Amino acid sequence: MIEVFRQPPCVIVNGFRIVTAPPVGELVAAIGTQTRVEAGPAPAGFRNPQRHVFDALGVSVLEHHYTRRATAISMVHFADEPRSVDTPASTFAGELWLDGVEMPRGATEKEFLAASPWPFERVIGGIWRLEFGGFSVIANMVGPRLRSGRRSARRVVGVVEISWPHDPWESPAH
């Protein structure tokens, strides 16, 4: 279960409370055993961000390249078309709650936005954002692919990503 609260601002993942970027190991432990860790190639002497993927849960956690802290959690609601190698193999299996309101699974863009206790701001196309107290909730809506190869105009929730305050110059977590 993932819960997001505006007052006081925090995210709770399976009982693990986040008010600022935690060491990635602590958040991963609260979720369970990851299936894999994906990272692209990095220049010599550097490290790219890593994404800890939980295929069966439809969740991934983004780890900052320097601080090794978790900076965001993503829930894939539409996994039929993997967008990258770090896309979980299945759709989000848990519950997403925004200020005590359970967000509907498999919702259309209109249903998701109507159910939300907070107004999201349209960024572009099917991307919606909510920001508060250093936290961000991004909902990326996608039209399912039609037989013609084009996308349906009726968009559904594709991915919801939640991020929290993070100091990129903080000492690396161990």
XYZ file of N, CA and C in Angstrom:
522
model
N 0.848 -1.169 0.000
C 0.000 0.000 0.000
C 0.902 1.243 0.000
N 0.541 2.203 -0.840
C 1.269 3.461 -0.910
C 0.278 4.572 -0.600
N 0.622 5.372 0.406
C -0.241 6.466 0.838
C 0.517 7.778 0.714
N -0.174 8.810 0.245
C 0.417 10.138 0.109
C -0.441 11.112 0.904
N 0.215 11.920 1.735
C -0.484 12.918 2.553
C 0.129 14.289 2.321
N -0.739 15.297 2.259
C -0.257 16.670 2.077
C 0.027 17.358 3.407
N -0.700 17.012 4.467
C -0.512 17.655 5.768
C -0.423 16.636 6.870
N 0.698 16.439 7.513
C 2.013 16.903 7.069
C 2.441 16.109 5.836
N 3.258 16.725 4.965
C 3.641 16.041 3.736
C 4.495 14.803 3.999
N 4.035 13.675 3.463
C 4.792 12.427 3.592
C 4.220 11.385 2.642
N 5.000 10.346 2.438
C 4.577 9.172 1.688
C 4.802 7.988 2.608
N 3.858 7.077 2.653
C 4.004 5.875 3.470
C 3.901 4.670 2.538
N 4.959 3.862 2.525
C 5.016 2.674 1.685
C 5.057 1.455 2.606
N 3.988 0.693 2.622
C 3.892 -0.492 3.486
C 4.288 -0.172 4.928
N 3.828 0.966 5.443
C 4.115 1.356 6.812
C 5.423 2.117 6.993
N 6.258 2.195 5.968
C 7.538 2.909 6.024
C 7.302 4.367 5.637
N 7.521 5.282 6.585
C 7.219 6.713 6.399
C 8.391 7.438 5.745
N 8.097 8.211 4.695
C 9.116 8.958 3.963
C 8.793 10.440 4.031
N 9.735 11.222 4.589
C 9.604 12.679 4.586
C 10.750 13.321 3.807
N 11.812 12.562 3.607
C 12.943 12.956 2.788
C 13.572 11.671 2.254
N 14.446 11.795 1.273
C 14.998 10.618 0.592
C 15.676 9.644 1.553
N 15.135 8.432 1.687
C 15.737 7.437 2.583
C 16.835 6.654 1.868
N 17.724 6.001 2.622
C 18.663 5.071 1.981
C 17.849 4.039 1.196
N 18.277 3.754 -0.010
C 17.486 2.881 -0.886
C 17.228 1.518 -0.248
N 18.181 0.998 0.511
C 18.019 -0.304 1.148
C 16.860 -0.348 2.120
N 16.608 0.760 2.820
C 15.501 0.800 3.779
C 14.150 0.744 3.067
N 14.025 1.487 1.962
C 12.766 1.456 1.222
C 12.569 0.105 0.539
N 13.623 -0.428 -0.054
C 13.532 -1.740 -0.702
C 13.111 -2.794 0.311
N 13.647 -2.728 1.520
C 13.282 -3.692 2.568
C 11.794 -3.591 2.928
N 11.238 -2.383 2.876
C 9.817 -2.204 3.191
C 8.917 -2.773 2.100
N 9.437 -2.840 0.879
C 8.636 -3.328 -0.241
C 8.759 -4.840 -0.383
N 9.963 -5.360 -0.241
C 10.204 -6.792 -0.416
C 11.457 -7.002 -1.236
N 11.585 -8.158 -1.831
C 12.780 -8.470 -2.614
C 12.594 -8.004 -4.042
N 13.535 -7.202 -4.497
C 13.463 -6.717 -5.871
C 13.770 -7.848 -6.844
N 13.226 -7.749 -8.040
C 13.470 -8.741 -9.078
C 14.817 -8.495 -9.740
N 15.101 -7.204 -9.963
C 16.331 -6.839 -10.664
C 16.652 -5.377 -10.428
N 17.877 -5.009 -10.775
C 18.319 -3.621 -10.709
C 18.809 -3.255 -12.098
N 18.256 -2.183 -12.644
C 18.618 -1.743 -13.994
C 19.389 -0.435 -13.911
N 20.459 -0.334 -14.680
C 21.244 0.899 -14.783
C 21.909 0.920 -16.142
N 21.913 2.065 -16.753
C 22.575 2.194 -18.047
C 24.067 2.353 -17.865
N 24.812 2.351 -18.973
C 26.261 2.545 -18.882
C 26.582 3.953 -18.406
N 27.662 4.080 -17.664
C 28.089 5.379 -17.145
C 29.522 5.657 -17.580
N 29.888 6.917 -17.669
C 31.283 7.242 -17.996
C 32.220 6.682 -16.930
N 33.461 6.448 -17.297
C 34.450 5.905 -16.351
C 34.501 6.755 -15.088
N 34.450 6.096 -13.951
C 34.534 6.777 -12.662
C 33.206 7.326 -12.170
N 32.137 7.133 -12.926
C 30.833 7.641 -12.539
C 29.833 6.490 -12.434
N 28.682 6.788 -11.864
C 27.644 5.790 -11.662
C 26.314 6.400 -12.082
N 25.579 5.723 -12.927
C 24.260 6.209 -13.324
C 23.237 5.878 -12.250
N 22.101 6.596 -12.256
C 21.023 6.217 -11.337
C 20.606 4.778 -11.619
N 20.166 4.105 -10.579
C 19.702 2.729 -10.731
C 18.219 2.671 -10.430
N 17.534 1.743 -11.086
C 16.125 1.537 -10.823
C 15.954 0.117 -10.303
N 15.416 0.005 -9.084
C 15.154 -1.275 -8.442
C 13.738 -1.690 -8.842
N 13.620 -2.804 -9.546
C 12.353 -3.212 -10.140
C 11.766 -4.401 -9.376
N 10.484 -4.286 -9.073
C 9.720 -5.338 -8.410
C 8.666 -5.789 -9.418
N 9.048 -6.740 -10.295
C 8.193 -7.139 -11.414
C 6.800 -7.583 -10.996
N 6.692 -8.440 -10.007
C 5.390 -8.986 -9.610
C 4.474 -7.923 -9.000
N 5.056 -6.862 -8.442
C 4.267 -5.813 -7.797
C 3.940 -4.654 -8.730
N 4.628 -4.569 -9.865
C 4.421 -3.451 -10.775
C 4.995 -2.151 -10.250
N 6.082 -2.250 -9.479
C 6.677 -1.093 -8.818
C 8.170 -1.017 -9.128
N 8.688 0.213 -9.185
C 10.140 0.394 -9.261
C 10.522 1.591 -8.399
N 11.757 1.561 -7.905
C 12.284 2.617 -7.038
C 13.524 3.188 -7.707
N 13.585 4.515 -7.798
C 14.721 5.188 -8.409
C 15.747 5.543 -7.341
N 16.991 5.135 -7.577
C 18.106 5.395 -6.649
C 19.020 6.449 -7.261
N 19.306 7.503 -6.516
C 20.195 8.577 -6.987
C 21.610 8.048 -7.160
N 22.272 8.471 -8.214
C 23.605 7.944 -8.542
C 24.663 8.259 -7.493
N 24.587 9.405 -6.825
C 25.627 9.771 -5.854
C 25.212 9.440 -4.419
N 24.024 9.886 -4.020
C 23.630 9.719 -2.617
C 23.185 8.307 -2.285
N 22.860 7.532 -3.312
C 22.364 6.166 -3.120
C 21.106 6.132 -2.249
N 20.339 7.210 -2.376
C 19.068 7.314 -1.668
C 17.920 7.156 -2.659
N 16.816 6.655 -2.177
C 15.624 6.503 -3.011
C 15.026 7.885 -3.240
N 14.827 8.259 -4.496
C 14.279 9.577 -4.802
C 12.845 9.524 -5.309
N 12.387 8.339 -5.738
C 11.030 8.237 -6.264
C 10.590 6.775 -6.307
N 9.281 6.593 -6.352
C 8.700 5.276 -6.539
C 7.689 5.388 -7.673
N 7.708 4.417 -8.572
C 6.791 4.404 -9.718
C 5.899 3.184 -9.657
N 4.631 3.396 -10.009
C 3.665 2.314 -10.090
C 3.174 2.237 -11.525
N 3.374 1.098 -12.174
C 2.961 0.921 -13.557
C 1.548 0.358 -13.564
N 0.635 1.117 -14.139
C -0.763 0.691 -14.212
C -1.104 0.113 -15.578
N -0.184 0.232 -16.514
C -0.418 -0.234 -17.878
C 0.893 -0.821 -18.371
N 1.108 -2.119 -18.124
C 2.394 -2.758 -18.429
C 2.376 -3.553 -19.726
N 1.301 -3.439 -20.503
C 1.194 -4.217 -21.739
C 2.257 -3.845 -22.765
N 2.720 -2.612 -22.715
C 3.741 -2.136 -23.644
C 4.914 -1.581 -22.844
N 5.904 -2.405 -22.525
C 7.041 -1.894 -21.761
C 7.698 -0.733 -22.498
N 7.904 0.378 -21.789
C 8.497 1.558 -22.408
C 10.015 1.545 -22.332
N 10.562 0.772 -21.405
C 12.015 0.684 -21.270
C 12.368 -0.604 -20.538
N 13.652 -0.888 -20.425
C 14.082 -2.134 -19.776
C 13.744 -2.158 -18.292
N 13.507 -0.983 -17.692
C 13.203 -0.957 -16.264
C 11.697 -0.924 -15.974
N 10.860 -1.193 -16.982
C 9.422 -1.281 -16.765
C 9.106 -2.626 -16.118
N 8.387 -2.625 -14.981
C 8.005 -3.903 -14.366
C 7.180 -4.757 -15.324
N 7.269 -6.064 -15.152
C 6.602 -7.014 -16.049
C 5.085 -7.053 -15.871
N 4.580 -6.624 -14.720
C 3.135 -6.655 -14.502
C 2.651 -5.310 -13.971
N 1.342 -5.149 -13.945
C 0.760 -3.894 -13.478
C 0.792 -3.819 -11.953
N 0.643 -2.609 -11.453
C 0.679 -2.333 -10.019
C -0.333 -3.198 -9.285
N 0.157 -3.967 -8.319
C -0.684 -4.921 -7.604
C -1.189 -4.395 -6.265
N -0.763 -3.207 -5.896
C -1.129 -2.679 -4.583
C -2.239 -1.648 -4.639
N -2.294 -0.852 -3.591
C -3.290 0.214 -3.486
C -2.565 1.547 -3.406
N -3.124 2.559 -4.062
C -2.620 3.917 -3.989
C -3.693 4.779 -3.345
N -3.322 5.439 -2.245
C -4.242 6.302 -1.510
C -3.687 7.721 -1.504
N -4.527 8.690 -1.823
C -4.163 10.107 -1.740
C -5.037 10.739 -0.673
N -4.435 11.134 0.435
C -5.162 11.749 1.556
C -6.413 10.966 1.954
N -6.264 9.655 2.088
C -7.366 8.826 2.547
C -8.350 8.399 1.464
N -8.092 8.775 0.219
C -8.962 8.382 -0.890
C -8.251 7.326 -1.721
N -8.873 6.144 -1.851
C -8.272 5.097 -2.665
C -8.471 5.444 -4.135
N -7.355 5.467 -4.863
C -7.410 5.787 -6.285
C -7.775 4.527 -7.065
N -8.675 4.664 -8.038
C -9.149 3.486 -8.770
C -8.075 2.889 -9.680
N -8.012 1.560 -9.703
C -7.101 0.853 -10.615
C -7.762 0.742 -11.981
N -6.968 0.770 -13.019
C -7.498 0.631 -14.367
C -8.369 1.804 -14.774
N -8.196 2.933 -14.112
C -9.049 4.095 -14.351
C -8.692 4.817 -15.644
N -9.696 5.461 -16.198
C -9.448 6.363 -17.313
C -8.865 7.648 -16.733
N -8.334 8.481 -17.600
C -7.793 9.777 -17.174
C -8.856 10.558 -16.401
N -10.054 10.620 -16.950
C -11.149 11.371 -16.331
C -11.513 10.796 -14.959
N -11.597 9.466 -14.845
C -11.950 8.826 -13.570
C -10.882 9.075 -12.512
N -9.607 8.967 -12.906
C -8.512 9.176 -11.965
C -8.519 10.607 -11.430
N -8.630 11.576 -12.326
C -8.617 12.979 -11.913
C -9.841 13.328 -11.070
N -10.999 12.747 -11.390
C -12.222 13.002 -10.624
C -12.140 12.396 -9.226
N -11.465 11.253 -9.080
C -11.353 10.584 -7.782
C -10.354 11.272 -6.861
N -9.404 11.980 -7.419
C -8.342 12.601 -6.623
C -8.897 13.676 -5.687
N -8.431 13.682 -4.432
C -8.873 14.724 -3.507
C -8.193 16.066 -3.786
N -7.211 16.078 -4.664
C -6.465 17.292 -4.986
C -6.523 17.571 -6.478
N -6.478 18.834 -6.851
C -6.468 19.145 -8.290
C -5.071 18.966 -8.884
N -4.981 18.158 -9.924
C -3.729 17.994 -10.655
C -3.649 19.094 -11.706
N -2.432 19.458 -12.076
C -2.192 20.463 -13.107
C -1.697 19.746 -14.359
N -2.290 20.060 -15.496
C -1.857 19.439 -16.755
C -0.506 20.035 -17.153
N 0.457 19.153 -17.437
C 1.784 19.588 -17.867
C 1.791 19.682 -19.383
N 1.498 18.567 -20.025
C 1.405 18.498 -21.482
C 0.718 17.186 -21.840
N -0.115 17.208 -22.850
C -0.793 15.982 -23.269
C -1.458 15.270 -22.109
N -1.080 14.014 -21.893
C -1.663 13.203 -20.827
C -0.828 13.166 -19.559
N 0.038 14.149 -19.358
C 0.874 14.172 -18.155
C 0.310 15.207 -17.188
N 0.010 14.741 -15.974
C -0.584 15.577 -14.928
C 0.339 15.592 -13.718
N 0.427 16.742 -13.030
C 1.363 16.897 -11.912
C 0.673 17.561 -10.726
N 1.128 17.126 -9.547
C 0.715 17.746 -8.292
C 1.987 17.914 -7.471
N 2.253 19.127 -6.986
C 3.449 19.372 -6.172
C 3.051 20.039 -4.864
N 3.719 19.636 -3.782
C 3.478 20.234 -2.468
C 4.633 19.876 -1.544
N 5.139 20.837 -0.792
C 6.159 20.598 0.231
C 7.359 19.792 -0.220
N 7.820 19.975 -1.457
C 8.960 19.209 -1.959
C 8.590 17.844 -2.522
N 7.318 17.482 -2.455
C 6.821 16.216 -2.991
C 6.204 16.461 -4.364
N 6.159 15.418 -5.157
C 5.563 15.516 -6.479
C 4.859 14.204 -6.799
N 3.661 14.319 -7.372
C 2.932 13.155 -7.866
C 2.689 13.426 -9.351
N 3.232 12.568 -10.195
C 3.081 12.705 -11.640
C 2.255 11.526 -12.139
N 1.178 11.827 -12.855
C 0.337 10.784 -13.452
C 0.481 10.895 -14.969
N 0.966 9.827 -15.573
C 1.170 9.791 -17.016
C 0.079 8.915 -17.616
N -0.801 9.544 -18.389
C -1.919 8.831 -19.007
C -1.522 8.419 -20.424
N -1.996 7.259 -20.852
C -1.648 6.753 -22.176
C -2.876 6.108 -22.811
N -3.000 6.321 -24.106
C -4.082 5.660 -24.842
C -3.607 4.284 -25.266
N -4.369 3.233 -24.972
C -3.962 1.895 -25.416
C -3.774 1.860 -26.934
N -2.833 1.048 -27.381
C -2.550 0.944 -28.811
C -3.684 0.188 -29.513
N -4.126 0.754 -30.608
C -5.181 0.141 -31.416
C -4.559 -0.814 -32.439
N -5.380 -1.633 -33.076
C -4.863 -2.566 -34.093
C -4.169 -1.834 -35.231
N -4.581 -0.609 -35.485
C -3.981 0.182 -36.564
C -2.564 0.645 -36.212
N -2.200 0.515 -34.929
C -0.892 0.993 -34.479
C -0.978 2.359 -33.823
N -2.068 3.065 -34.049
C -2.265 4.369 -33.415
C -2.753 4.161 -31.986
N -2.754 5.231 -31.226
C -3.224 5.160 -29.841
C -4.665 5.646 -29.740
N -5.387 5.042 -28.823
C -6.762 5.431 -28.555
C -6.782 6.823 -27.933
N -7.809 7.599 -28.242
C -7.974 8.920 -27.636
C -8.438 8.791 -26.186
N -8.976 7.633 -25.820
C -9.445 7.372 -24.446
C -8.239 6.914 -23.627
N -7.661 7.836 -22.861
C -6.449 7.539 -22.106
C -6.769 6.900 -20.758
N -5.866 6.012 -20.337
C -5.942 5.367 -19.029
C -4.653 5.677 -18.273
N -4.682 5.432 -16.979
C -3.486 5.665 -16.171
C -2.396 4.705 -16.639
N -1.249 5.256 -17.028
C -0.114 4.438 -17.459
C 0.856 4.216 -16.322
N 1.389 5.314 -15.803
C 2.369 5.265 -14.714
C 2.078 6.410 -13.747
N 2.175 6.130 -12.454
C 2.117 7.175 -11.436
C 3.459 7.136 -10.719
N 4.136 8.284 -10.684
C 5.435 8.368 -9.998
C 5.333 9.388 -8.885
N 5.836 9.014 -7.710
C 5.834 9.888 -6.543
C 7.279 10.131 -6.141
N 7.641 11.402 -5.996
C 8.989 11.732 -5.530
C 8.882 12.596 -4.279
N 9.986 12.708 -3.560
C 10.009 13.411 -2.285
C 11.273 14.250 -2.209
N 11.380 15.115 -1.171
C 12.556 15.977 -1.056
C 13.853 15.167 -1.018
N 14.866 15.688 -1.716
C 16.154 15.002 -1.797
C 17.248 16.039 -2.017
N 18.299 15.962 -1.222
C 19.457 16.834 -1.390
C 20.517 16.055 -2.170
N 20.759 16.407 -3.434
C 21.700 15.645 -4.256
C 23.159 15.750 -3.806
N 23.440 16.633 -2.840
C 24.815 16.783 -2.339
C 24.993 16.134 -0.965
N 23.949 15.486 -0.468
C 24.011 14.807 0.810
C 25.032 13.661 0.740
N 25.627 13.331 1.862
C 26.587 12.223 1.892
C 25.905 10.942 1.453
N 26.632 10.101 0.708
C 26.035 8.842 0.244
C 25.600 7.944 1.406
N 24.444 7.321 1.224
C 23.952 6.360 2.216
C 24.708 5.053 2.002
N 24.803 4.283 3.028
C 25.527 3.001 2.928
C 24.589 1.838 3.079
